[in-house]
Amino acid sequence: MHLDELHDLSSKQRVKSLFAGSGSTESTKNKHMLIVRKTLAALEVIKRIPVLQPIGLKIIAKLQEIDSKLPLPYLIEARFHMQALRILTLRIVMKEFSARPSLRPTFNKAIVAYHKALKRALLSNPKRTDIIVLSEFVQVSYYAYEQRKLLNLANHGVLKILEMGKKAVDVLAPSNRVYIKQQKDIVSALKKMKNLD
């Protein structure tokens, strides 16, 4: 992957949407798709290397600039922040308590990115990418509930995240039984949080 490919793509696409631009040829669309796929594959590797994560976030910002209507770049950003959160949590397990103050801000960045992805996902007749966004948001909302003390999250914040998680799982559960248990877990967590609030 060459960053100049991504730069060329973003400069050509300031007016036209990446996948919905009128008048673009099939070969141009295929080239765009190839560049985006290569970029996403590179980002999957970069996110696992803490020292490279700032570079990865710059690349993600470029993807978001190319087409701000797609959920995928925001989903990738959220995954980056969640990976950073895992590393911080591991540092705390290893008794490196200086990492603790960074937990909540890092999680908040992940939630903001997930929320942006969720706003761009189709809730009626969701496609594969939309389902991934919805599914990950359900998981992260329950994670917020389970880890609220470690992350030092306010009850009203967790409640809001769970409410969004319920909307997401309510879209998924009717068409796939796999999500029924998660739906029950979210509903149960919501009840408990409402009693605390």
mmCIF file of C-alpha atoms in Angstrom:
data_model
loop_
_atom_site.group_PDB
_atom_site.id
_atom_site.type_symbol
_atom_site.label_atom_id
_atom_site.label_comp_id
_atom_site.label_asym_id
_atom_site.label_seq_id
_atom_site.Cartn_x
_atom_site.Cartn_y
_atom_site.Cartn_z
ATOM 1 C CA MET A 1 0.000 0.000 0.000
ATOM 2 C CA HIS A 2 1.285 3.469 -0.930
ATOM 3 C CA LEU A 3 -0.072 6.523 0.880
ATOM 4 C CA ASP A 4 0.095 8.522 -2.357
ATOM 5 C CA GLU A 5 -2.585 6.190 -3.784
ATOM 6 C CA LEU A 6 -4.882 7.149 -0.935
ATOM 7 C CA HIS A 7 -3.988 10.825 -1.332
ATOM 8 C CA ASP A 8 -4.788 10.701 -5.080
ATOM 9 C CA LEU A 9 -8.073 8.986 -4.312
ATOM 10 C CA SER A 10 -9.100 11.604 -1.762
ATOM 11 C CA SER A 11 -8.206 14.546 -4.019
ATOM 12 C CA LYS A 12 -10.203 13.107 -6.937
ATOM 13 C CA GLN A 13 -13.205 12.384 -4.784
ATOM 14 C CA ARG A 14 -13.800 15.719 -3.035
ATOM 15 C CA VAL A 15 -17.022 16.259 -4.974
ATOM 16 C CA LYS A 16 -18.064 12.717 -5.873
ATOM 17 C CA SER A 17 -18.825 10.009 -3.368
ATOM 18 C CA LEU A 18 -16.418 7.073 -3.600
ATOM 19 C CA PHE A 19 -18.975 4.409 -4.427
ATOM 20 C CA ALA A 20 -21.948 6.445 -5.591
ATOM 21 C CA GLY A 21 -20.338 8.989 -7.907
ATOM 22 C CA SER A 22 -22.145 9.397 -11.204
ATOM 23 C CA GLY A 23 -20.237 8.995 -14.437
ATOM 24 C CA SER A 24 -17.386 6.949 -12.975
ATOM 25 C CA THR A 25 -16.343 3.906 -14.999
ATOM 26 C CA GLU A 26 -16.324 0.344 -13.715
ATOM 27 C CA SER A 27 -12.512 0.213 -13.861
ATOM 28 C CA THR A 28 -12.244 3.416 -11.787
ATOM 29 C CA LYS A 29 -14.601 1.949 -9.181
ATOM 30 C CA ASN A 30 -12.570 -1.270 -9.124
ATOM 31 C CA LYS A 31 -9.340 0.707 -8.635
ATOM 32 C CA HIS A 32 -10.936 2.660 -5.800
ATOM 33 C CA MET A 33 -12.147 -0.558 -4.171
ATOM 34 C CA LEU A 34 -8.684 -2.116 -4.495
ATOM 35 C CA ILE A 35 -6.997 0.901 -2.875
ATOM 36 C CA VAL A 36 -9.523 0.925 -0.024
ATOM 37 C CA ARG A 37 -9.128 -2.859 0.521
ATOM 38 C CA LYS A 38 -5.331 -2.551 0.596
ATOM 39 C CA THR A 39 -5.637 0.330 3.056
ATOM 40 C CA LEU A 40 -8.003 -1.609 5.334
ATOM 41 C CA ALA A 41 -5.690 -4.646 5.284
ATOM 42 C CA ALA A 42 -2.738 -2.435 6.252
ATOM 43 C CA LEU A 43 -4.780 -0.828 9.047
ATOM 44 C CA GLU A 44 -5.571 -4.258 10.522
ATOM 45 C CA VAL A 45 -1.817 -4.811 10.955
ATOM 46 C CA ILE A 46 -1.053 -1.240 12.097
ATOM 47 C CA LYS A 47 -3.649 -1.277 14.890
ATOM 48 C CA ARG A 48 -1.785 -4.100 16.665
ATOM 49 C CA ILE A 49 1.445 -2.065 16.868
ATOM 50 C CA PRO A 50 1.049 0.711 19.471
ATOM 51 C CA VAL A 51 3.836 2.902 18.076
ATOM 52 C CA LEU A 52 2.143 2.923 14.630
ATOM 53 C CA GLN A 53 -1.382 3.688 15.865
ATOM 54 C CA PRO A 54 -1.093 7.502 15.392
ATOM 55 C CA ILE A 55 -0.145 6.902 11.731
ATOM 56 C CA GLY A 56 -3.102 4.538 11.400
ATOM 57 C CA LEU A 57 -5.468 7.187 12.760
ATOM 58 C CA LYS A 58 -4.179 9.672 10.158
ATOM 59 C CA ILE A 59 -4.877 7.137 7.404
ATOM 60 C CA ILE A 60 -8.372 6.566 8.822
ATOM 61 C CA ALA A 61 -8.999 10.325 8.812
ATOM 62 C CA LYS A 62 -8.092 10.313 5.104
ATOM 63 C CA LEU A 63 -10.586 7.470 4.483
ATOM 64 C CA GLN A 64 -13.265 9.440 6.336
ATOM 65 C CA GLU A 65 -12.464 12.437 4.140
ATOM 66 C CA ILE A 66 -12.877 10.333 0.967
ATOM 67 C CA ASP A 67 -16.435 9.376 1.842
ATOM 68 C CA SER A 68 -17.919 10.591 5.098
ATOM 69 C CA LYS A 69 -21.208 8.764 4.441
ATOM 70 C CA LEU A 70 -19.773 5.271 4.820
ATOM 71 C CA PRO A 71 -19.784 3.603 8.267
ATOM 72 C CA LEU A 72 -16.640 1.509 7.673
ATOM 73 C CA PRO A 73 -13.931 4.179 8.257
ATOM 74 C CA TYR A 74 -15.575 5.119 11.568
ATOM 75 C CA LEU A 75 -15.848 1.446 12.533
ATOM 76 C CA ILE A 76 -12.120 1.010 11.851
ATOM 77 C CA GLU A 77 -11.378 4.093 13.983
ATOM 78 C CA ALA A 78 -13.442 2.615 16.829
ATOM 79 C CA ARG A 79 -11.498 -0.655 16.565
ATOM 80 C CA PHE A 80 -8.228 1.294 16.815
ATOM 81 C CA HIS A 81 -9.358 2.940 20.049
ATOM 82 C CA MET A 82 -10.594 -0.394 21.452
ATOM 83 C CA GLN A 83 -7.209 -1.961 20.656
ATOM 84 C CA ALA A 84 -5.524 0.924 22.502
ATOM 85 C CA LEU A 85 -7.908 0.279 25.413
ATOM 86 C CA ARG A 86 -6.908 -3.417 25.496
ATOM 87 C CA ILE A 87 -3.245 -2.418 25.677
ATOM 88 C CA LEU A 88 -3.975 0.037 28.515
ATOM 89 C CA THR A 89 -5.923 -2.660 30.387
ATOM 90 C CA LEU A 90 -3.029 -5.092 29.960
ATOM 91 C CA ARG A 91 -0.634 -2.473 31.350
ATOM 92 C CA ILE A 92 -2.858 -2.140 34.435
ATOM 93 C CA VAL A 93 -2.906 -5.934 34.865
ATOM 94 C CA MET A 94 0.912 -5.746 34.779
ATOM 95 C CA LYS A 95 0.712 -3.237 37.706
ATOM 96 C CA GLU A 96 1.501 -0.216 35.528
ATOM 97 C CA PHE A 97 -1.133 2.000 37.146
ATOM 98 C CA SER A 98 -0.056 5.147 35.280
ATOM 99 C CA ALA A 99 -2.180 3.783 32.411
ATOM 100 C CA ARG A 100 -5.419 4.038 34.437
ATOM 101 C CA PRO A 101 -6.208 7.755 33.755
ATOM 102 C CA SER A 102 -6.168 7.065 29.994
ATOM 103 C CA LEU A 103 -8.844 4.335 30.153
ATOM 104 C CA ARG A 104 -11.974 6.499 30.120
ATOM 105 C CA PRO A 105 -10.792 9.024 27.469
ATOM 106 C CA THR A 106 -9.735 6.159 25.187
ATOM 107 C CA PHE A 107 -13.065 4.371 25.634
ATOM 108 C CA ASN A 108 -14.932 7.639 25.011
ATOM 109 C CA LYS A 109 -13.080 8.043 21.689
ATOM 110 C CA ALA A 110 -14.124 4.507 20.738
ATOM 111 C CA ILE A 111 -17.774 5.183 21.626
ATOM 112 C CA VAL A 112 -17.824 8.421 19.614
ATOM 113 C CA ALA A 113 -16.417 6.592 16.571
ATOM 114 C CA TYR A 114 -18.863 3.672 17.018
ATOM 115 C CA HIS A 115 -21.725 6.161 17.305
ATOM 116 C CA LYS A 116 -20.660 7.862 14.049
ATOM 117 C CA ALA A 117 -20.517 4.454 12.344
ATOM 118 C CA LEU A 118 -23.945 3.569 13.764
ATOM 119 C CA LYS A 119 -25.462 6.813 12.441
ATOM 120 C CA ARG A 120 -24.246 5.886 8.945
ATOM 121 C CA ALA A 121 -25.470 2.267 9.060
ATOM 122 C CA LEU A 122 -28.748 1.172 7.468
ATOM 123 C CA LEU A 123 -31.187 0.032 10.151
ATOM 124 C CA SER A 124 -33.884 -1.083 7.724
ATOM 125 C CA ASN A 125 -32.636 -3.912 5.521
ATOM 126 C CA PRO A 126 -29.004 -3.673 6.755
ATOM 127 C CA LYS A 127 -26.190 -4.855 4.488
ATOM 128 C CA ARG A 128 -23.183 -6.915 5.639
ATOM 129 C CA THR A 129 -21.141 -3.878 6.764
ATOM 130 C CA ASP A 130 -24.169 -2.443 8.594
ATOM 131 C CA ILE A 131 -24.667 -5.745 10.438
ATOM 132 C CA ILE A 132 -21.006 -5.704 11.525
ATOM 133 C CA VAL A 133 -21.401 -2.130 12.830
ATOM 134 C CA LEU A 134 -24.606 -3.009 14.697
ATOM 135 C CA SER A 135 -23.131 -6.213 16.130
ATOM 136 C CA GLU A 136 -19.955 -4.529 17.378
ATOM 137 C CA PHE A 137 -21.957 -1.698 18.921
ATOM 138 C CA VAL A 138 -24.083 -4.237 20.820
ATOM 139 C CA GLN A 139 -20.907 -5.861 22.171
ATOM 140 C CA VAL A 140 -19.267 -2.572 23.132
ATOM 141 C CA SER A 141 -22.427 -1.313 24.854
ATOM 142 C CA TYR A 142 -22.533 -4.411 27.067
ATOM 143 C CA TYR A 143 -18.777 -4.049 27.651
ATOM 144 C CA ALA A 144 -19.432 -0.486 28.882
ATOM 145 C CA TYR A 145 -21.963 -1.887 31.365
ATOM 146 C CA GLU A 146 -19.693 -4.696 32.605
ATOM 147 C CA GLN A 147 -16.549 -2.545 32.863
ATOM 148 C CA ARG A 148 -18.175 0.710 34.036
ATOM 149 C CA LYS A 149 -16.238 0.724 37.325
ATOM 150 C CA LEU A 150 -12.858 0.006 35.738
ATOM 151 C CA LEU A 151 -13.507 2.677 33.088
ATOM 152 C CA ASN A 152 -14.918 5.080 35.700
ATOM 153 C CA LEU A 153 -18.052 5.710 33.614
ATOM 154 C CA ALA A 154 -21.000 7.723 34.920
ATOM 155 C CA ASN A 155 -24.255 5.752 35.283
ATOM 156 C CA HIS A 156 -26.195 8.073 32.952
ATOM 157 C CA GLY A 157 -23.494 7.613 30.277
ATOM 158 C CA VAL A 158 -23.680 3.821 30.517
ATOM 159 C CA LEU A 159 -27.484 4.026 30.363
ATOM 160 C CA LYS A 160 -27.327 6.069 27.157
ATOM 161 C CA ILE A 161 -24.863 3.621 25.573
ATOM 162 C CA LEU A 162 -27.084 0.665 26.551
ATOM 163 C CA GLU A 163 -30.150 2.369 25.040
ATOM 164 C CA MET A 164 -28.292 2.737 21.730
ATOM 165 C CA GLY A 165 -27.111 -0.866 22.067
ATOM 166 C CA LYS A 166 -30.726 -1.986 22.502
ATOM 167 C CA LYS A 167 -31.742 -0.189 19.296
ATOM 168 C CA ALA A 168 -28.925 -1.987 17.479
ATOM 169 C CA VAL A 169 -29.725 -5.449 18.864
ATOM 170 C CA ASP A 170 -33.452 -4.953 18.186
ATOM 171 C CA VAL A 171 -32.556 -4.608 14.496
ATOM 172 C CA LEU A 172 -30.388 -7.758 14.543
ATOM 173 C CA ALA A 173 -32.385 -10.178 16.719
ATOM 174 C CA PRO A 174 -35.497 -10.706 14.512
ATOM 175 C CA SER A 175 -33.440 -12.007 11.568
ATOM 176 C CA ASN A 176 -30.779 -13.916 13.526
ATOM 177 C CA ARG A 177 -31.372 -15.953 16.695
ATOM 178 C CA VAL A 178 -27.684 -15.592 17.651
ATOM 179 C CA TYR A 179 -28.459 -12.092 18.953
ATOM 180 C CA ILE A 180 -31.402 -13.095 21.185
ATOM 181 C CA LYS A 181 -29.163 -13.790 24.211
ATOM 182 C CA GLN A 182 -27.381 -10.459 23.711
ATOM 183 C CA GLN A 183 -30.781 -8.771 23.466
ATOM 184 C CA LYS A 184 -31.789 -10.295 26.822
ATOM 185 C CA ASP A 185 -28.462 -9.267 28.384
ATOM 186 C CA ILE A 186 -28.875 -5.663 27.181
ATOM 187 C CA VAL A 187 -32.480 -5.478 28.459
ATOM 188 C CA SER A 188 -31.402 -6.874 31.841
ATOM 189 C CA ALA A 189 -28.491 -4.413 32.061
ATOM 190 C CA LEU A 190 -30.821 -1.530 31.159
ATOM 191 C CA LYS A 191 -33.214 -2.462 33.980
ATOM 192 C CA LYS A 192 -30.374 -2.618 36.505
ATOM 193 C CA MET A 193 -28.945 0.732 35.384
ATOM 194 C CA LYS A 194 -32.372 2.415 35.527
ATOM 195 C CA ASN A 195 -32.742 1.222 39.121
ATOM 196 C CA LEU A 196 -29.343 2.742 39.973
ATOM 197 C CA ASP A 197 -30.040 6.081 38.277
#
